[in-house]
Coordinates of C-alpha atoms in Angstrom, one line a residue:
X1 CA 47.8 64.6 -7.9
X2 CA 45.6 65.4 -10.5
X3 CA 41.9 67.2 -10.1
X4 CA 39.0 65.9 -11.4
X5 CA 35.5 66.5 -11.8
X6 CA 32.5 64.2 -12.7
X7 CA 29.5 62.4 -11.8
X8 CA 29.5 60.0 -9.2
X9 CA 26.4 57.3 -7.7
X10 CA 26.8 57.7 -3.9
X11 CA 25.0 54.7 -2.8
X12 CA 22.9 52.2 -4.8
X13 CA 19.8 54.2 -4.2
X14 CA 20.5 57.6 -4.9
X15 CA 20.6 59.3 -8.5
X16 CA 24.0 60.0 -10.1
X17 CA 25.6 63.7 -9.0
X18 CA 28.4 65.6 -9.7
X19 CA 31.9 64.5 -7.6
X20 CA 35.1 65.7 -7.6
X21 CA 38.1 63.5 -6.6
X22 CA 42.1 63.3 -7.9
X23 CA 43.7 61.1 -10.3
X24 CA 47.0 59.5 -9.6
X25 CA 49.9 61.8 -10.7
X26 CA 51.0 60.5 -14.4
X27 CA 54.3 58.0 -13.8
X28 CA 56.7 57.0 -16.4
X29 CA 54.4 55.2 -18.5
X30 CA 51.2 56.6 -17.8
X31 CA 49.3 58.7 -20.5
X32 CA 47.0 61.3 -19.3
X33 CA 44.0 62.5 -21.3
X34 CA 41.2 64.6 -21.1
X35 CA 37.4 62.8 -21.6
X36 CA 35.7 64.0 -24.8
X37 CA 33.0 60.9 -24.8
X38 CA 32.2 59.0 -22.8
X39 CA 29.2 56.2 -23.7
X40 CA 26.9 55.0 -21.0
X41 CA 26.4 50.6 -20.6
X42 CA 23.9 49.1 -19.2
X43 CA 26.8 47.1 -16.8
X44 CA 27.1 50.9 -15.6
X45 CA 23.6 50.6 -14.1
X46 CA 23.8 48.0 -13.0
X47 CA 26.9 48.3 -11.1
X48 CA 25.8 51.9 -10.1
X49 CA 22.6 50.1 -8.8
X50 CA 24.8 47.3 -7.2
X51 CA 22.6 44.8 -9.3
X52 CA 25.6 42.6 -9.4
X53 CA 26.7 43.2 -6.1
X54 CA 30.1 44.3 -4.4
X55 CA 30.0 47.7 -6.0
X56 CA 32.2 50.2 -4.2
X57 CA 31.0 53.8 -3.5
X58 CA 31.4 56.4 -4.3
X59 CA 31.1 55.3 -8.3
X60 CA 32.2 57.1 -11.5
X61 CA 30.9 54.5 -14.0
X62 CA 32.3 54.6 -17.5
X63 CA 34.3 52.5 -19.4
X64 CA 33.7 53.6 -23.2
X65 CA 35.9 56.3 -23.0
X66 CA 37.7 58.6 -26.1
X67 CA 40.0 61.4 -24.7
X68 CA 42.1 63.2 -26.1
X69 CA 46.2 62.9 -24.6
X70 CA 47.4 66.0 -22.5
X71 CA 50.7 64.4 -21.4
X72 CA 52.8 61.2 -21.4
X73 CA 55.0 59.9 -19.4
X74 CA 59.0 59.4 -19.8
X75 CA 58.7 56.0 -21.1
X76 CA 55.5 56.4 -23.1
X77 CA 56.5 55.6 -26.9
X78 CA 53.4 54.8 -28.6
X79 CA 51.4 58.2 -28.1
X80 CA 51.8 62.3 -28.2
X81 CA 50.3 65.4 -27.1
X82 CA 47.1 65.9 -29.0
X83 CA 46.3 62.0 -30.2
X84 CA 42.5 61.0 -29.9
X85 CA 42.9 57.7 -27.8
X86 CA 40.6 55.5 -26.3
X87 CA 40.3 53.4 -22.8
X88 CA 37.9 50.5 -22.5
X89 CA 37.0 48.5 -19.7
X90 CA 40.2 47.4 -18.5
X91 CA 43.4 49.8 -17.2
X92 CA 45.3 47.0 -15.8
X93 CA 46.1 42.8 -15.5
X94 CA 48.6 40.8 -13.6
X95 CA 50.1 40.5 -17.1
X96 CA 52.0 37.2 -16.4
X97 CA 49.3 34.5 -16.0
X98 CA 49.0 32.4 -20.0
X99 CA 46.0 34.4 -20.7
X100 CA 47.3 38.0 -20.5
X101 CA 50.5 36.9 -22.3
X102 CA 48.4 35.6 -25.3
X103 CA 46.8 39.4 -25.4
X104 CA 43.8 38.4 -23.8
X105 CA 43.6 40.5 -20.3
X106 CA 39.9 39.9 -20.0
X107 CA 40.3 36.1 -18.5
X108 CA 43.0 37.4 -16.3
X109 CA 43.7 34.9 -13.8
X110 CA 44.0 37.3 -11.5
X111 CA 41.0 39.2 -12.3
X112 CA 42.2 42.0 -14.6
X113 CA 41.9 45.7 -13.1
X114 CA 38.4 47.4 -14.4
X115 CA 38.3 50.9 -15.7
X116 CA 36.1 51.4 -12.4
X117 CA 34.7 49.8 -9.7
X118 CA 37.8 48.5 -8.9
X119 CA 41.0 48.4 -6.8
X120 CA 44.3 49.2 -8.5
X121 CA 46.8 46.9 -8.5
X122 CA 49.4 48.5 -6.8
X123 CA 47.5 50.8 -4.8
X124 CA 44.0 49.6 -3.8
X125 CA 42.8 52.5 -4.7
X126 CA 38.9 52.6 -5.9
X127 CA 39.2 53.0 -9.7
X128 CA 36.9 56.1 -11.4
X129 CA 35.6 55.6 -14.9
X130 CA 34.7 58.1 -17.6
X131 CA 32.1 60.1 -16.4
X132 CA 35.2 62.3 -15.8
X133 CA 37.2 64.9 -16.9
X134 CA 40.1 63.1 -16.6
X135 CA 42.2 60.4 -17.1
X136 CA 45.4 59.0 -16.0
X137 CA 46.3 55.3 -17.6
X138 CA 49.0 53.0 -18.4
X139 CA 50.0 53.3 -21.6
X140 CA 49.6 49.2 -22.3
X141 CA 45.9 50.5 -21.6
X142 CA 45.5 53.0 -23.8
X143 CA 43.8 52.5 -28.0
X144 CA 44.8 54.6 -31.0
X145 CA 41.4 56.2 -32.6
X146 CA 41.6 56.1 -36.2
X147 CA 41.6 59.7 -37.5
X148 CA 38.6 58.9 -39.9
X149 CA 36.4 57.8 -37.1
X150 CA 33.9 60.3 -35.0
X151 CA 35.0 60.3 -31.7
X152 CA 31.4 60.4 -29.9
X153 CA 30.6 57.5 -32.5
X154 CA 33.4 55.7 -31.5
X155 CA 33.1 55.7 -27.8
X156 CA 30.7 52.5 -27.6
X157 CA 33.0 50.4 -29.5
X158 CA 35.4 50.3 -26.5
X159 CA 32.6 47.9 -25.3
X160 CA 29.9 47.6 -27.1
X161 CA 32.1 47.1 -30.0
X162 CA 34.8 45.3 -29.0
X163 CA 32.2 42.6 -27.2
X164 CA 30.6 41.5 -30.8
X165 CA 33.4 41.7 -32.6
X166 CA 35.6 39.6 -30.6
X167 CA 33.5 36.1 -30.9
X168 CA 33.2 37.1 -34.7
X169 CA 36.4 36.7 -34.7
X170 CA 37.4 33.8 -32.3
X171 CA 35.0 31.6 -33.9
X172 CA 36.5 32.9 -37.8
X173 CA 33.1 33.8 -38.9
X174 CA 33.7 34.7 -42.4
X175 CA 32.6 35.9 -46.1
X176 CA 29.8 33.6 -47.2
X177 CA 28.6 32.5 -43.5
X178 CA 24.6 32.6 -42.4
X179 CA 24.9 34.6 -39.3
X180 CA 21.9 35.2 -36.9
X181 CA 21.8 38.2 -34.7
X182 CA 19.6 38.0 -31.5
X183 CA 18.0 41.0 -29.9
X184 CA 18.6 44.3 -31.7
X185 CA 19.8 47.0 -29.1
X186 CA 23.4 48.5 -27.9
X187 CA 25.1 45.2 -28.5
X188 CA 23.4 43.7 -31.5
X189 CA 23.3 46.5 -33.4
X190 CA 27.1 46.6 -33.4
X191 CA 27.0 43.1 -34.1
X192 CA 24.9 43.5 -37.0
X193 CA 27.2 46.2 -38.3
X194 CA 30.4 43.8 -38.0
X195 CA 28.7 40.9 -39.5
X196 CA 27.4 42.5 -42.7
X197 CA 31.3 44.4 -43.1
X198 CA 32.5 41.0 -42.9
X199 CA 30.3 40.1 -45.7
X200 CA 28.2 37.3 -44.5
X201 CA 24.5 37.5 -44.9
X202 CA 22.7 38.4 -41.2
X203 CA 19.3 37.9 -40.1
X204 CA 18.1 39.4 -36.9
X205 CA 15.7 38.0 -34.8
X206 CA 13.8 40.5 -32.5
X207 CA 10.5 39.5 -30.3
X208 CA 8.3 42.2 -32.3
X209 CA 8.4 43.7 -36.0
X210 CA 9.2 47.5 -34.3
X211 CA 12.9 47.0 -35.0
X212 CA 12.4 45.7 -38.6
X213 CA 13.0 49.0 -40.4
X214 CA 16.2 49.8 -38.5
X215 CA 17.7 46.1 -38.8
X216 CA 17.5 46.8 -43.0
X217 CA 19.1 49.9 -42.8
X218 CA 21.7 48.9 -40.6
X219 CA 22.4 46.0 -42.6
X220 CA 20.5 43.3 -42.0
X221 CA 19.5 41.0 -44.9
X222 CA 16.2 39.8 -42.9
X223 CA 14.6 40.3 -39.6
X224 CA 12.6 37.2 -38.0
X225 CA 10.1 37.5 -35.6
X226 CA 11.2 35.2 -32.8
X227 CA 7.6 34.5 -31.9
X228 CA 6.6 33.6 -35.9
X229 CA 6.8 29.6 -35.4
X230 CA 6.7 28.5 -38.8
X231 CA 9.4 32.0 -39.7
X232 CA 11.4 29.9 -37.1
X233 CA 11.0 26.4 -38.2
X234 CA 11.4 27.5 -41.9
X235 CA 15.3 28.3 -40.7
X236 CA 16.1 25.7 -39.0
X237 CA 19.4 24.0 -39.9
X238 CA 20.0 27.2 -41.7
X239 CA 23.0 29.6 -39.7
X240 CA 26.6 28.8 -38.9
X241 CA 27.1 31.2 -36.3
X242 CA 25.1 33.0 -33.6
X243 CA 25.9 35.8 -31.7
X244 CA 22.8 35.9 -28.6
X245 CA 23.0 39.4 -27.5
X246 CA 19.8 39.1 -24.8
X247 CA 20.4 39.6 -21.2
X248 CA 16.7 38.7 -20.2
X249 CA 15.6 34.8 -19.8
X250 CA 14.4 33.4 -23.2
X251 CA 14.3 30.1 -25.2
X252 CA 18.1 29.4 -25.9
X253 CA 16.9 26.3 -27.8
X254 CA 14.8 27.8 -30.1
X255 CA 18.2 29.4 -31.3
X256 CA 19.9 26.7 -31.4
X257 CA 17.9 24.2 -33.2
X258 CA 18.5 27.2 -35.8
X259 CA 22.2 26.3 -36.6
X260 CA 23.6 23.8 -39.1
X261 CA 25.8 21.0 -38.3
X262 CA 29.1 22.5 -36.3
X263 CA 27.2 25.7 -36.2
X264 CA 27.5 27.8 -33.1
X265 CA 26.2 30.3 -30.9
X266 CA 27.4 32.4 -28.5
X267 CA 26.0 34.5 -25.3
X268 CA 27.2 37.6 -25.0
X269 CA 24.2 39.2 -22.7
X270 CA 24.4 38.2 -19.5
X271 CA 20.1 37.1 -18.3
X272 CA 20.4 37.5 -14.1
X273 CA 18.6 33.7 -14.2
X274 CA 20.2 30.3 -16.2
X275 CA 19.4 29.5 -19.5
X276 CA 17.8 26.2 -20.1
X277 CA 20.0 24.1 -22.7
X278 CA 18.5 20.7 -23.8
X279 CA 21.0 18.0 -24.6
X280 CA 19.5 17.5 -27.8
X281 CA 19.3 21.2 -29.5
X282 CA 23.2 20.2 -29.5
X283 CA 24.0 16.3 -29.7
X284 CA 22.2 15.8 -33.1
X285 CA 24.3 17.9 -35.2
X286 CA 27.4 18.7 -33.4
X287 CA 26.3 22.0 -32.5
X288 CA 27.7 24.3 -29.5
X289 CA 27.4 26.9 -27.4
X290 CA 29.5 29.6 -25.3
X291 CA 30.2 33.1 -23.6
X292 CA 32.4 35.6 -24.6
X293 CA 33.5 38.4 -22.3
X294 CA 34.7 42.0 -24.1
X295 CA 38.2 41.6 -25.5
X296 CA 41.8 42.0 -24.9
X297 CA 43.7 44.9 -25.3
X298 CA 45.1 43.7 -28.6
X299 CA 41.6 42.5 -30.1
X300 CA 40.4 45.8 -29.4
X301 CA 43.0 47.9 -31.4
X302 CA 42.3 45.9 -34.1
X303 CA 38.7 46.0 -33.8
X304 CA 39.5 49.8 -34.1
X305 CA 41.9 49.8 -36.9
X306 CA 38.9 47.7 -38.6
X307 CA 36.2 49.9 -38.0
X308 CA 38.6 53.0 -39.1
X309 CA 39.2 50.6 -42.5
X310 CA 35.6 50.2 -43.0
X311 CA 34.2 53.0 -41.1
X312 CA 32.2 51.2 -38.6
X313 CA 30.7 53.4 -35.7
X314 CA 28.1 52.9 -32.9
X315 CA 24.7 54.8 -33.5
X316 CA 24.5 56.9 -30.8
X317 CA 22.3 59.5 -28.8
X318 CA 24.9 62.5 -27.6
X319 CA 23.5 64.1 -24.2
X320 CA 25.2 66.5 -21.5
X321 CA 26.1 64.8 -18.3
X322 CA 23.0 66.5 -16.3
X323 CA 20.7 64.3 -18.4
X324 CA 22.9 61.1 -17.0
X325 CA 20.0 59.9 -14.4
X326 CA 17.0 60.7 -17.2
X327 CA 19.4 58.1 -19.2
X328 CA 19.4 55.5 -17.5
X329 CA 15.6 55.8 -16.6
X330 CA 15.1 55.7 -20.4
X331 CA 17.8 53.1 -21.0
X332 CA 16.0 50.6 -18.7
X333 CA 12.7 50.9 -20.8
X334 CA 15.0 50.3 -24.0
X335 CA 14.2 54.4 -24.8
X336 CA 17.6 55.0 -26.7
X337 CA 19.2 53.7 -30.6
X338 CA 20.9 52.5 -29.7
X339 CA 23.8 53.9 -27.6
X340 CA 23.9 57.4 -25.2
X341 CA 27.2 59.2 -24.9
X342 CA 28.4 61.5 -22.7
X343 CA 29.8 65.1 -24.4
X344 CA 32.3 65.6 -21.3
X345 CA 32.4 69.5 -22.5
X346 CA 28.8 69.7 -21.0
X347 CA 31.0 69.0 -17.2
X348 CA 32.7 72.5 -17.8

């Protein structure tokens, strides 16, 4: 077995603290790396908080993870000794249903294998994310970090990254499109990155003008004020795509009424109450709306290969791991731009 240190939520009450377990001994095709960053989600509160419910303790959240490799199995062919690598929020699927054989290991039918609060698959072993020292991972698992990319920059896209970039591409939102970005935090402020690199032109919408400033420089072309009516009205019919990155309960029609005919907008935050949608803020001009849940393992190695092309990273906050429960305290009042990552050295 392999030892490992890191920091652990005991129950749903009681703060995070430090935890040491053992990692499965590295098999054939198994890559083991050592955690350099590791970002913080707001799913990890939640789940640490058992917000969600089921949550199994003890819990090492974590699932926007860049490592460095320390050994590969016999079988391993795609990695060395020394590579930076990254694991996101999956380590395993049942890899035969349709959706895992097109590359998309998210929709399992199974219900793919999460990086942690999870069982493995062969095992039923509780799985233990980043906030860790180490890692041991199936090589199908495991991304290449482009060389050009900081690695504490680039820990958020293993979620954060690869959950706005993957409707972006499903729904081929290219050069010339109106995109609208809703909310401005962890999530849309990757979004807005990946929009603008794709060349479309991007408004943001945000409930207050605070944000405004930081939209422009992070590429926005406008920022809306979702409260401004006539800003509002003045765009309606306007957008061909929508990515809604709010996980509170808010107007979803005022959004869509935004979108031109065959426009669409997707939810990518997840509000704990339903969303109203009124038959006709989509009947009148064909519009429609959906979810989109992270990405596979393929879609997220090429979100990485384009972020190393255009040199895309995650604004982030870099803290030790004793300031993980002062974190989250400041990530539930919205107290962070817009990511926080773990330096794992701080564990030693």
């Amino acid at each position: 077995m392999v030892p490992a240190r890191g920091y652990a939520a005991p129950d749903a009450r009681s703060p995070l603290a430090p935890f040491q377990f053992e990692r499965r001994e590295p098999g054939p095709n198994d890559v083991q790396l050592d955690v350099l960053f590791c970002g913080i989600c707001h799913s990890d509160l939640h789940q640490a908080r058992n917000e969600w419910g089921g949550s199994i303790f003890p819990m090492v959240p974590g699932h926007e993870i860049v490592g460095r490799v320390t050994r590969v199995g016999a079988q391993v062919s795609r990695f060395k000794v020394g590579d930076t690598v990254g694991v996101g929020c999956m380590v395993d699927s049942c890899r035969t249903c349709p959706s895992c054989k097109d590359g998309l290991e998210q929709y399992c039918d199974q219900t793919a294998v999460y990086t942690y609060n999870a069982r493995e698959k062969d095992s039923r072993q509780p799985t233990y994310g980043g906030y860790s020292s180490v890692l041991v991972v199936d090589q199908d698992f495991v991304l290449r970090v482009p060389d050009n990319l900081d690695p504490a920059k680039a820990a958020p896209l293993l979620c954060a990254g690869v959950t706005t970039f993957s409707p972006l591409k499903h729904w081929n939102v290219r050069a010339g499109q109106r995109v609208g970005v809703v909310g401005l935090g962890g999530l849309g402020h990757m979004a807005v990155k990946f929009a603008r690199a794709l060349d479309t032109h991007v408004t943001v919408f945000s409930s207050t003008d605070k944000k405004t400033q930081d939209a422009l420089r992070l590429g926005a072309h406008e920022v809306v004020v979702s409260s401004n009516e006539a800003a509002m009205k003045a765009r309606e019919n306007t957008l061909d795509f929508i990515i809604d990155t709010v996980s509170a309960k808010h107007d979803l029609n005022a959004y869509l009424r935004l979108l031109r005919r065959d426009g669409h907008l997707v939810l990518v935050g997840a509000p704990e109450k339903p969303l109203d949608v009124a038959a006709f803020s989509l009947i009148p001009k064909r519009r429609s709306f959906s979810g989109s849940n992270i990405g596979g393992v393929r879609e997220t190695q090429e979100m990485l290969d384009f972020c190393g092309k255009h040199e895309v990273t995650s604004d982030v906050e870099v803290i030790p791991i004793q300031q993980v429960n002062e974190a989250y305290t400041r990530l539930l009042n919205g107290d962070v731009k817009y990511r926080f990552v773990i330096d794992m050295k701080s564990l030693k």
